[in-house]
Amino acid sequence: MNANAQRAYFRAKGEETGCLAYRARTHRLFAELEPSLTVTEQNLAEHVRYILRSNIFDVAELERLRCEAVPSVVVDSNDDGTVAQELELEHMSTLEVAIVETRSTLLENRPRLPRIALRKRNRAVVRALNPMLVTYLEASRDLCETDSILFGAALAACRIIGAKVSAAGRATGQNSAIPAWRRTIEERIAKARALIGRMICFRSGNNRPRIVRTVRMAFAGTNVSLSQPDITQKLTECIDDLKQRIAAWGRRIRRYTERSTRFNQNRLFQSDQKRLYESLERPMVSGTGAAPNQADTIEFWRGLWSEPVNHSEGPWTEVVASQCASMTPMDPVIITPIVAEAVRRAPNWKSPGLDGLHHYWLKGFVVFMACVFGGDTLMELRQALQLAETERKGGMSPHISPFTRIRDIGGLLNAAGFTLQTVDVEALTIWYPSAWHLMRDVRTLGESNAALNRPLHLDRDVQFAAAAIYDEMYGKDFPEKNSRGVPATFQIINFLGWKPDPSQPKPLEKGTGEVSLKDLHKIDEIIKDTNKVKLSEEDMK
């Protein structure tokens, strides 16, 4: 057994470049050599260390076992790259299994990824997995699939490194076991209360043998006899002393509990802020009365907002409308440097989102994904507010936070040093009952104007005018639902970029081109000239 353990150890260390995850390889090789023995990775590793420290084998014997174990690992001119290929195949197999598991697992059932130490061997594993991800990410159809691929890669890296990954489900319940110190104090309080009860019974004249024996044991060693005249006073003093002890023990429990709560909250804040905030939230309180009738509710709001109102349209409104026709809106504020700084300073191990993927893996796998609101988001509300404020105030100012323009995304990615950039834009239209509901949602989302020099309040008459303009310009009736609504456009920009890597395709150097762009009008002649452009048979077809 000792010889086979050393053979497995030497072979695992010899095949492993960089000494990564050799314990798992040692255990697998030892199981092949000794199929009748069942040991764990930890026990086998400790036994190998014991053999090396105890000098069970001399130097010559160890060298012989090493040569027997790793003859094929010695790389010569005819076997160059064998070790690296075997290691790469093993990593690819682990990555494939992890990605398949992640794709078939719901977000809430994903395992909780541990923190990875910032060591050279861990970074080497991440760098080794980077080129393997290109094939999977090129075939990705959407961001959800890309996220599952990255999570699978992170899971594979943890398994290769040997980090402990929890089982399915990230939500770990709090331990309900009572600590030993609290159980001890609670037992003291229970015994003191029982003793107080029996002393009160004895003071009131109950002379049962059990009660008398308990009271006599309580006064043992105090030179107090139960037959002395002032026994009632002694009982009262002893009862008061026990009550004070119970109060002190209770305060000790509260003090210890508060200290433990603060300690656990501080530790949870460092590891998972999201769970801390969820634990601090108050439970939702729902009403116990009968729910309002849906038809009455719809009729109430319809009668309040959908009734036509005749406004006194003065001639000055036409003048204002003609003046606003040639007015160009203010350009959105460029927030590219702010976003770039936020991305750069994102902590590695802060609590992840719903997908369970930390910032460390997004940085380590050299691909950056983001999803932001585009510049055309809420364009209807912007126009309505600008027209209403110009009409009422004679000028306008922004009341919604500026959003990133599409042309700024490329500059943002270039400033951050990303290559192979991909940008995708989609527009979502959401219908609201009125502009009031939309403005309430915008305020709840925190997307009201965040500029420093801004008007803090929007007058009520401007709000009413904006709601009327919004409904007049974009409102639509829905006869099938017997309702009316206004649209709100949300432009979503999805983009990703890769960190520079030697495995990425690079453009040709200047001066290596065979055809000039100015000769594009002669494309047919250039194609026929096979000396300049070499076409394959498929291209010729």
mmCIF file of C-alpha atoms in Angstrom, residues 173-524:
data_model
loop_
_atom_site.group_PDB
_atom_site.id
_atom_site.type_symbol
_atom_site.label_atom_id
_atom_site.label_comp_id
_atom_site.label_asym_id
_atom_site.label_seq_id
_atom_site.Cartn_x
_atom_site.Cartn_y
_atom_site.Cartn_z
ATOM 1 C CA GLY A 173 -30.951 28.868 7.059
ATOM 2 C CA GLN A 174 -29.839 30.275 10.368
ATOM 3 C CA ASN A 175 -28.755 27.791 13.002
ATOM 4 C CA SER A 176 -31.512 27.574 15.622
ATOM 5 C CA ALA A 177 -29.408 25.737 18.221
ATOM 6 C CA ILE A 178 -29.167 27.580 21.553
ATOM 7 C CA PRO A 179 -25.541 28.279 22.535
ATOM 8 C CA ALA A 180 -24.109 26.484 25.555
ATOM 9 C CA TRP A 181 -23.616 29.649 27.626
ATOM 10 C CA ARG A 182 -27.268 30.577 27.249
ATOM 11 C CA ARG A 183 -28.473 27.090 28.160
ATOM 12 C CA THR A 184 -26.330 27.203 31.316
ATOM 13 C CA ILE A 185 -27.747 30.566 32.409
ATOM 14 C CA GLU A 186 -31.318 29.514 31.613
ATOM 15 C CA GLU A 187 -30.861 26.363 33.699
ATOM 16 C CA ARG A 188 -29.663 28.511 36.619
ATOM 17 C CA ILE A 189 -32.707 30.761 36.249
ATOM 18 C CA ALA A 190 -35.062 27.765 36.158
ATOM 19 C CA LYS A 191 -33.513 26.260 39.317
ATOM 20 C CA ALA A 192 -33.639 29.617 41.116
ATOM 21 C CA ARG A 193 -37.322 30.090 40.252
ATOM 22 C CA ALA A 194 -38.145 26.579 41.477
ATOM 23 C CA LEU A 195 -36.293 27.278 44.730
ATOM 24 C CA ILE A 196 -38.145 30.576 45.180
ATOM 25 C CA GLY A 197 -41.470 28.790 44.741
ATOM 26 C CA ARG A 198 -40.645 26.185 47.396
ATOM 27 C CA MET A 199 -39.382 28.832 49.819
ATOM 28 C CA ILE A 200 -42.616 30.766 49.418
ATOM 29 C CA CYS A 201 -44.574 27.561 50.063
ATOM 30 C CA PHE A 202 -42.513 26.872 53.213
ATOM 31 C CA ARG A 203 -42.996 30.461 54.421
ATOM 32 C CA SER A 204 -46.767 30.109 53.987
ATOM 33 C CA GLY A 205 -46.817 26.983 56.194
ATOM 34 C CA ASN A 206 -46.359 24.083 53.775
ATOM 35 C CA ASN A 207 -44.160 21.570 55.637
ATOM 36 C CA ARG A 208 -44.018 18.716 53.178
ATOM 37 C CA PRO A 209 -40.849 16.642 53.462
ATOM 38 C CA ARG A 210 -39.717 17.493 49.907
ATOM 39 C CA ILE A 211 -40.152 21.229 50.471
ATOM 40 C CA VAL A 212 -38.472 21.116 53.885
ATOM 41 C CA ARG A 213 -35.551 19.145 52.441
ATOM 42 C CA THR A 214 -35.142 21.654 49.589
ATOM 43 C CA VAL A 215 -35.179 24.668 51.950
ATOM 44 C CA ARG A 216 -32.710 22.971 54.320
ATOM 45 C CA MET A 217 -30.353 22.317 51.366
ATOM 46 C CA ALA A 218 -30.663 25.978 50.323
ATOM 47 C CA PHE A 219 -29.510 27.137 53.807
ATOM 48 C CA ALA A 220 -26.765 24.520 54.074
ATOM 49 C CA GLY A 221 -23.474 26.035 55.250
ATOM 50 C CA THR A 222 -25.071 29.306 56.458
ATOM 51 C CA ASN A 223 -25.694 28.373 60.149
ATOM 52 C CA VAL A 224 -29.407 29.031 59.634
ATOM 53 C CA SER A 225 -31.812 26.617 61.305
ATOM 54 C CA LEU A 226 -35.397 26.179 60.174
ATOM 55 C CA SER A 227 -36.588 26.261 63.796
ATOM 56 C CA GLN A 228 -35.076 29.631 64.766
ATOM 57 C CA PRO A 229 -37.521 32.516 65.429
ATOM 58 C CA ASP A 230 -36.405 34.799 62.556
ATOM 59 C CA ILE A 231 -36.648 32.124 59.875
ATOM 60 C CA THR A 232 -39.355 34.124 58.053
ATOM 61 C CA GLN A 233 -37.006 37.094 57.690
ATOM 62 C CA LYS A 234 -34.202 34.808 56.500
ATOM 63 C CA LEU A 235 -36.540 33.282 53.901
ATOM 64 C CA THR A 236 -37.545 36.746 52.643
ATOM 65 C CA GLU A 237 -33.909 37.825 52.351
ATOM 66 C CA CYS A 238 -32.993 34.641 50.488
ATOM 67 C CA ILE A 239 -35.966 35.053 48.110
ATOM 68 C CA ASP A 240 -34.987 38.661 47.372
ATOM 69 C CA ASP A 241 -31.394 37.594 46.747
ATOM 70 C CA LEU A 242 -32.532 34.914 44.290
ATOM 71 C CA LYS A 243 -34.777 37.411 42.475
ATOM 72 C CA GLN A 244 -31.863 39.817 42.070
ATOM 73 C CA ARG A 245 -29.718 36.990 40.725
ATOM 74 C CA ILE A 246 -32.430 36.084 38.205
ATOM 75 C CA ALA A 247 -32.627 39.720 37.067
ATOM 76 C CA ALA A 248 -28.827 39.876 36.689
ATOM 77 C CA TRP A 249 -28.767 36.644 34.707
ATOM 78 C CA GLY A 250 -31.546 37.948 32.439
ATOM 79 C CA ARG A 251 -29.597 41.151 31.780
ATOM 80 C CA ARG A 252 -26.531 39.052 31.016
ATOM 81 C CA ILE A 253 -28.491 37.047 28.432
ATOM 82 C CA ARG A 254 -29.791 40.230 26.798
ATOM 83 C CA ARG A 255 -26.312 41.778 26.781
ATOM 84 C CA TYR A 256 -24.719 38.674 25.291
ATOM 85 C CA THR A 257 -27.520 38.359 22.712
ATOM 86 C CA GLU A 258 -27.145 41.977 21.590
ATOM 87 C CA ARG A 259 -23.385 41.562 21.279
ATOM 88 C CA SER A 260 -23.796 38.327 19.301
ATOM 89 C CA THR A 261 -26.371 39.984 17.024
ATOM 90 C CA ARG A 262 -24.038 42.896 16.308
ATOM 91 C CA PHE A 263 -21.147 40.524 15.618
ATOM 92 C CA ASN A 264 -23.199 38.359 13.245
ATOM 93 C CA GLN A 265 -24.583 41.397 11.419
ATOM 94 C CA ASN A 266 -21.104 42.865 10.936
ATOM 95 C CA ARG A 267 -19.786 39.555 9.661
ATOM 96 C CA LEU A 268 -22.801 39.134 7.361
ATOM 97 C CA PHE A 269 -22.315 42.680 6.057
ATOM 98 C CA GLN A 270 -18.768 41.798 5.034
ATOM 99 C CA SER A 271 -19.804 38.598 3.245
ATOM 100 C CA ASP A 272 -23.370 39.086 1.963
ATOM 101 C CA GLN A 273 -25.016 42.491 2.283
ATOM 102 C CA LYS A 274 -28.139 41.349 0.479
ATOM 103 C CA ARG A 275 -28.938 38.723 3.113
ATOM 104 C CA LEU A 276 -28.348 41.295 5.860
ATOM 105 C CA TYR A 277 -30.790 43.777 4.333
ATOM 106 C CA GLU A 278 -33.353 41.014 3.832
ATOM 107 C CA SER A 279 -33.050 40.018 7.491
ATOM 108 C CA LEU A 280 -33.614 43.647 8.551
ATOM 109 C CA GLU A 281 -36.785 44.057 6.507
ATOM 110 C CA ARG A 282 -40.059 44.073 8.367
ATOM 111 C CA PRO A 283 -42.603 41.410 7.463
ATOM 112 C CA MET A 284 -45.303 42.572 5.089
ATOM 113 C CA VAL A 285 -48.566 43.466 6.796
ATOM 114 C CA SER A 286 -51.618 42.895 4.645
ATOM 115 C CA GLY A 287 -55.084 44.172 5.330
ATOM 116 C CA THR A 288 -57.638 41.861 6.878
ATOM 117 C CA GLY A 289 -60.728 43.530 5.413
ATOM 118 C CA ALA A 290 -62.536 42.656 2.230
ATOM 119 C CA ALA A 291 -60.771 43.520 -1.016
ATOM 120 C CA PRO A 292 -62.304 46.382 -3.048
ATOM 121 C CA ASN A 293 -64.381 45.496 -6.062
ATOM 122 C CA GLN A 294 -62.316 45.634 -9.251
ATOM 123 C CA ALA A 295 -65.125 47.099 -11.351
ATOM 124 C CA ASP A 296 -65.769 49.880 -8.817
ATOM 125 C CA THR A 297 -62.058 50.708 -8.660
ATOM 126 C CA ILE A 298 -61.762 50.957 -12.452
ATOM 127 C CA GLU A 299 -64.902 53.086 -12.656
ATOM 128 C CA PHE A 300 -63.642 55.425 -9.929
ATOM 129 C CA TRP A 301 -60.296 56.152 -11.599
ATOM 130 C CA ARG A 302 -61.831 56.312 -15.050
ATOM 131 C CA GLY A 303 -64.301 58.936 -13.886
ATOM 132 C CA LEU A 304 -61.478 60.862 -12.253
ATOM 133 C CA TRP A 305 -58.947 60.926 -15.100
ATOM 134 C CA SER A 306 -60.810 60.092 -18.306
ATOM 135 C CA GLU A 307 -63.475 62.796 -18.215
ATOM 136 C CA PRO A 308 -62.873 65.450 -20.905
ATOM 137 C CA VAL A 309 -62.128 68.919 -19.564
ATOM 138 C CA ASN A 310 -62.497 72.123 -21.557
ATOM 139 C CA HIS A 311 -59.497 74.399 -21.145
ATOM 140 C CA SER A 312 -59.405 78.049 -22.071
ATOM 141 C CA GLU A 313 -56.838 77.959 -24.849
ATOM 142 C CA GLY A 314 -55.509 81.487 -25.231
ATOM 143 C CA PRO A 315 -53.786 82.772 -28.378
ATOM 144 C CA TRP A 316 -50.474 82.788 -26.541
ATOM 145 C CA THR A 317 -50.397 78.963 -26.605
ATOM 146 C CA GLU A 318 -50.038 79.020 -30.400
ATOM 147 C CA VAL A 319 -47.135 81.449 -30.084
ATOM 148 C CA VAL A 320 -45.414 79.169 -27.544
ATOM 149 C CA ALA A 321 -45.981 76.114 -29.746
ATOM 150 C CA SER A 322 -44.420 77.858 -32.758
ATOM 151 C CA GLN A 323 -41.429 78.918 -30.664
ATOM 152 C CA CYS A 324 -40.915 75.378 -29.325
ATOM 153 C CA ALA A 325 -41.038 73.851 -32.802
ATOM 154 C CA SER A 326 -37.509 75.046 -33.618
ATOM 155 C CA MET A 327 -36.121 74.397 -30.137
ATOM 156 C CA THR A 328 -33.632 71.534 -29.831
ATOM 157 C CA PRO A 329 -33.604 69.565 -26.576
ATOM 158 C CA MET A 330 -30.579 69.616 -24.322
ATOM 159 C CA ASP A 331 -28.028 66.879 -24.926
ATOM 160 C CA PRO A 332 -27.935 64.219 -22.209
ATOM 161 C CA VAL A 333 -25.145 64.453 -19.684
ATOM 162 C CA ILE A 334 -22.275 62.081 -20.519
ATOM 163 C CA ILE A 335 -21.718 59.719 -17.604
ATOM 164 C CA THR A 336 -19.063 57.543 -19.272
ATOM 165 C CA PRO A 337 -16.254 58.403 -16.790
ATOM 166 C CA ILE A 338 -18.562 57.748 -13.835
ATOM 167 C CA VAL A 339 -19.585 54.333 -15.132
ATOM 168 C CA ALA A 340 -15.995 53.437 -16.010
ATOM 169 C CA GLU A 341 -14.826 54.308 -12.500
ATOM 170 C CA ALA A 342 -17.664 52.317 -10.932
ATOM 171 C CA VAL A 343 -16.814 49.262 -13.041
ATOM 172 C CA ARG A 344 -13.128 49.508 -12.226
ATOM 173 C CA ARG A 345 -13.677 49.788 -8.473
ATOM 174 C CA ALA A 346 -16.317 47.074 -8.211
ATOM 175 C CA PRO A 347 -15.405 44.845 -5.212
ATOM 176 C CA ASN A 348 -14.510 41.262 -6.036
ATOM 177 C CA TRP A 349 -16.457 39.451 -3.328
ATOM 178 C CA LYS A 350 -19.449 41.605 -2.504
ATOM 179 C CA SER A 351 -22.746 39.742 -2.275
ATOM 180 C CA PRO A 352 -23.740 38.595 -5.773
ATOM 181 C CA GLY A 353 -27.067 39.145 -7.456
ATOM 182 C CA LEU A 354 -29.731 36.606 -8.241
ATOM 183 C CA ASP A 355 -27.381 34.668 -10.523
ATOM 184 C CA GLY A 356 -24.873 34.132 -7.683
ATOM 185 C CA LEU A 357 -21.891 35.309 -9.770
ATOM 186 C CA HIS A 358 -19.345 37.536 -8.004
ATOM 187 C CA HIS A 359 -17.469 40.390 -9.661
ATOM 188 C CA TYR A 360 -14.255 38.359 -9.325
ATOM 189 C CA TRP A 361 -15.369 35.909 -11.984
ATOM 190 C CA LEU A 362 -16.537 38.660 -14.344
ATOM 191 C CA LYS A 363 -13.085 40.223 -14.086
ATOM 192 C CA GLY A 364 -11.182 36.950 -14.174
ATOM 193 C CA PHE A 365 -12.928 35.486 -17.221
ATOM 194 C CA VAL A 366 -11.961 38.630 -19.197
ATOM 195 C CA VAL A 367 -15.466 39.251 -20.481
ATOM 196 C CA PHE A 368 -17.528 42.232 -19.361
ATOM 197 C CA MET A 369 -21.309 42.218 -19.717
ATOM 198 C CA ALA A 370 -23.637 45.079 -18.933
ATOM 199 C CA CYS A 371 -27.210 46.120 -19.484
ATOM 200 C CA VAL A 372 -28.161 49.802 -19.191
ATOM 201 C CA PHE A 373 -30.951 52.134 -20.231
ATOM 202 C CA GLY A 374 -30.342 53.867 -23.556
ATOM 203 C CA GLY A 375 -30.710 57.533 -24.405
ATOM 204 C CA ASP A 376 -34.199 57.084 -25.927
ATOM 205 C CA THR A 377 -35.618 55.767 -22.656
ATOM 206 C CA LEU A 378 -38.757 57.662 -21.537
ATOM 207 C CA MET A 379 -38.557 59.958 -24.554
ATOM 208 C CA GLU A 380 -42.354 60.489 -24.454
ATOM 209 C CA LEU A 381 -42.247 61.678 -20.852
ATOM 210 C CA ARG A 382 -39.288 63.963 -21.576
ATOM 211 C CA GLN A 383 -41.090 65.647 -24.457
ATOM 212 C CA ALA A 384 -44.291 66.079 -22.453
ATOM 213 C CA LEU A 385 -42.427 67.624 -19.503
ATOM 214 C CA GLN A 386 -40.423 69.938 -21.780
ATOM 215 C CA LEU A 387 -43.525 71.194 -23.602
ATOM 216 C CA ALA A 388 -45.500 71.618 -20.373
ATOM 217 C CA GLU A 389 -42.729 73.497 -18.565
ATOM 218 C CA THR A 390 -42.072 75.717 -21.576
ATOM 219 C CA GLU A 391 -45.767 76.533 -21.726
ATOM 220 C CA ARG A 392 -46.135 77.274 -18.000
ATOM 221 C CA LYS A 393 -42.709 78.671 -17.103
ATOM 222 C CA GLY A 394 -41.321 79.990 -20.359
ATOM 223 C CA GLY A 395 -38.295 77.671 -20.141
ATOM 224 C CA MET A 396 -37.393 74.093 -19.368
ATOM 225 C CA SER A 397 -34.948 71.998 -17.377
ATOM 226 C CA PRO A 398 -34.382 68.222 -17.255
ATOM 227 C CA HIS A 399 -36.431 66.283 -14.705
ATOM 228 C CA ILE A 400 -35.259 62.753 -15.571
ATOM 229 C CA SER A 401 -31.770 61.350 -15.115
ATOM 230 C CA PRO A 402 -29.677 61.279 -18.299
ATOM 231 C CA PHE A 403 -29.123 57.877 -19.872
ATOM 232 C CA THR A 404 -26.168 56.562 -21.841
ATOM 233 C CA ARG A 405 -26.203 57.050 -25.589
ATOM 234 C CA ILE A 406 -25.342 54.173 -27.878
ATOM 235 C CA ARG A 407 -22.331 55.957 -29.356
ATOM 236 C CA ASP A 408 -20.885 56.392 -25.843
ATOM 237 C CA ILE A 409 -20.849 52.642 -25.189
ATOM 238 C CA GLY A 410 -17.947 52.088 -27.586
ATOM 239 C CA GLY A 411 -15.932 54.863 -25.956
ATOM 240 C CA LEU A 412 -16.673 53.432 -22.530
ATOM 241 C CA LEU A 413 -15.455 49.967 -23.547
ATOM 242 C CA ASN A 414 -12.364 51.389 -25.252
ATOM 243 C CA ALA A 415 -11.511 53.500 -22.206
ATOM 244 C CA ALA A 416 -11.741 50.386 -20.028
ATOM 245 C CA GLY A 417 -9.427 48.478 -22.383
ATOM 246 C CA PHE A 418 -11.934 45.948 -23.766
ATOM 247 C CA THR A 419 -11.737 44.385 -27.223
ATOM 248 C CA LEU A 420 -14.104 42.285 -29.388
ATOM 249 C CA GLN A 421 -16.968 44.591 -28.444
ATOM 250 C CA THR A 422 -20.589 43.641 -29.094
ATOM 251 C CA VAL A 423 -23.568 45.996 -28.641
ATOM 252 C CA ASP A 424 -27.221 45.016 -28.950
ATOM 253 C CA VAL A 425 -30.181 47.394 -28.610
ATOM 254 C CA GLU A 426 -33.817 46.572 -27.997
ATOM 255 C CA ALA A 427 -36.804 48.781 -27.196
ATOM 256 C CA LEU A 428 -39.582 47.787 -24.808
ATOM 257 C CA THR A 429 -42.920 49.607 -24.765
ATOM 258 C CA ILE A 430 -44.894 49.456 -21.525
ATOM 259 C CA TRP A 431 -48.423 50.838 -21.301
ATOM 260 C CA TYR A 432 -49.581 52.785 -18.241
ATOM 261 C CA PRO A 433 -53.100 53.918 -17.320
ATOM 262 C CA SER A 434 -51.895 57.534 -17.249
ATOM 263 C CA ALA A 435 -48.790 59.681 -17.009
ATOM 264 C CA TRP A 436 -49.271 59.877 -13.233
ATOM 265 C CA HIS A 437 -48.643 56.153 -12.859
ATOM 266 C CA LEU A 438 -45.515 56.443 -15.012
ATOM 267 C CA MET A 439 -44.126 59.387 -13.027
ATOM 268 C CA ARG A 440 -44.751 57.498 -9.803
ATOM 269 C CA ASP A 441 -42.763 54.517 -11.116
ATOM 270 C CA VAL A 442 -39.938 56.769 -12.315
ATOM 271 C CA ARG A 443 -39.691 58.341 -8.877
ATOM 272 C CA THR A 444 -39.793 54.917 -7.211
ATOM 273 C CA LEU A 445 -36.986 53.677 -9.475
ATOM 274 C CA GLY A 446 -34.844 56.641 -8.446
ATOM 275 C CA GLU A 447 -34.546 57.836 -12.057
ATOM 276 C CA SER A 448 -35.674 61.390 -11.415
ATOM 277 C CA ASN A 449 -33.091 64.018 -12.298
ATOM 278 C CA ALA A 450 -29.831 63.399 -10.430
ATOM 279 C CA ALA A 451 -27.998 66.520 -11.650
ATOM 280 C CA LEU A 452 -26.440 68.723 -8.977
ATOM 281 C CA ASN A 453 -27.940 72.055 -10.105
ATOM 282 C CA ARG A 454 -31.531 71.066 -10.693
ATOM 283 C CA PRO A 455 -34.954 72.287 -9.614
ATOM 284 C CA LEU A 456 -35.936 70.292 -6.569
ATOM 285 C CA HIS A 457 -39.689 70.443 -7.182
ATOM 286 C CA LEU A 458 -42.003 70.207 -10.165
ATOM 287 C CA ASP A 459 -45.020 72.486 -9.859
ATOM 288 C CA ARG A 460 -48.429 70.903 -9.804
ATOM 289 C CA ASP A 461 -49.742 72.889 -12.747
ATOM 290 C CA VAL A 462 -46.761 71.696 -14.815
ATOM 291 C CA GLN A 463 -47.530 68.109 -13.828
ATOM 292 C CA PHE A 464 -51.179 68.437 -14.865
ATOM 293 C CA ALA A 465 -50.174 70.074 -18.145
ATOM 294 C CA ALA A 466 -47.579 67.338 -18.821
ATOM 295 C CA ALA A 467 -50.141 64.610 -18.132
ATOM 296 C CA ALA A 468 -52.610 66.244 -20.526
ATOM 297 C CA ILE A 469 -49.967 66.700 -23.253
ATOM 298 C CA TYR A 470 -48.762 63.122 -22.764
ATOM 299 C CA ASP A 471 -52.277 61.744 -23.176
ATOM 300 C CA GLU A 472 -53.002 63.986 -26.159
ATOM 301 C CA MET A 473 -49.818 63.095 -28.032
ATOM 302 C CA TYR A 474 -49.433 59.396 -27.227
ATOM 303 C CA GLY A 475 -52.675 58.216 -25.601
ATOM 304 C CA LYS A 476 -54.518 55.281 -27.138
ATOM 305 C CA ASP A 477 -57.901 53.669 -26.520
ATOM 306 C CA PHE A 478 -58.285 49.925 -26.045
ATOM 307 C CA PRO A 479 -61.934 49.088 -26.832
ATOM 308 C CA GLU A 480 -61.468 45.389 -26.135
ATOM 309 C CA LYS A 481 -60.398 46.250 -22.567
ATOM 310 C CA ASN A 482 -62.625 49.323 -22.278
ATOM 311 C CA SER A 483 -59.657 51.390 -21.112
ATOM 312 C CA ARG A 484 -57.128 53.979 -22.238
ATOM 313 C CA GLY A 485 -53.379 54.083 -21.737
ATOM 314 C CA VAL A 486 -50.173 55.891 -22.584
ATOM 315 C CA PRO A 487 -46.938 54.210 -23.758
ATOM 316 C CA ALA A 488 -43.496 54.467 -22.176
ATOM 317 C CA THR A 489 -40.446 53.421 -24.184
ATOM 318 C CA PHE A 490 -37.492 51.806 -22.426
ATOM 319 C CA GLN A 491 -34.411 51.397 -24.606
ATOM 320 C CA ILE A 492 -32.214 48.557 -23.322
ATOM 321 C CA ILE A 493 -28.563 48.428 -24.402
ATOM 322 C CA ASN A 494 -26.835 45.069 -23.920
ATOM 323 C CA PHE A 495 -23.112 45.112 -24.517
ATOM 324 C CA LEU A 496 -20.048 43.033 -23.749
ATOM 325 C CA GLY A 497 -16.318 43.272 -24.257
ATOM 326 C CA TRP A 498 -13.264 41.111 -23.694
ATOM 327 C CA LYS A 499 -9.992 41.918 -22.019
ATOM 328 C CA PRO A 500 -6.994 41.650 -24.349
ATOM 329 C CA ASP A 501 -5.645 38.096 -24.529
ATOM 330 C CA PRO A 502 -3.046 36.421 -26.783
ATOM 331 C CA SER A 503 -5.660 33.892 -27.929
ATOM 332 C CA GLN A 504 -7.888 36.588 -29.462
ATOM 333 C CA PRO A 505 -7.754 37.293 -33.220
ATOM 334 C CA LYS A 506 -5.724 40.359 -34.086
ATOM 335 C CA PRO A 507 -5.923 42.641 -37.149
ATOM 336 C CA LEU A 508 -3.211 42.424 -39.747
ATOM 337 C CA GLU A 509 -0.372 44.886 -39.614
ATOM 338 C CA LYS A 510 -0.430 47.977 -41.775
ATOM 339 C CA GLY A 511 0.901 47.424 -45.262
ATOM 340 C CA THR A 512 0.008 43.726 -45.455
ATOM 341 C CA GLY A 513 -3.162 44.247 -47.486
ATOM 342 C CA GLU A 514 -3.245 42.874 -51.015
ATOM 343 C CA VAL A 515 -6.095 44.994 -52.394
ATOM 344 C CA SER A 516 -6.671 48.724 -51.954
ATOM 345 C CA LEU A 517 -10.088 50.078 -51.033
ATOM 346 C CA LYS A 518 -9.948 52.526 -53.921
ATOM 347 C CA ASP A 519 -10.082 49.566 -56.347
ATOM 348 C CA LEU A 520 -13.406 48.220 -55.095
ATOM 349 C CA HIS A 521 -15.098 49.261 -58.345
ATOM 350 C CA LYS A 522 -12.793 46.756 -60.079
ATOM 351 C CA ILE A 523 -13.833 43.900 -57.824
ATOM 352 C CA ASP A 524 -14.677 41.577 -60.731
#
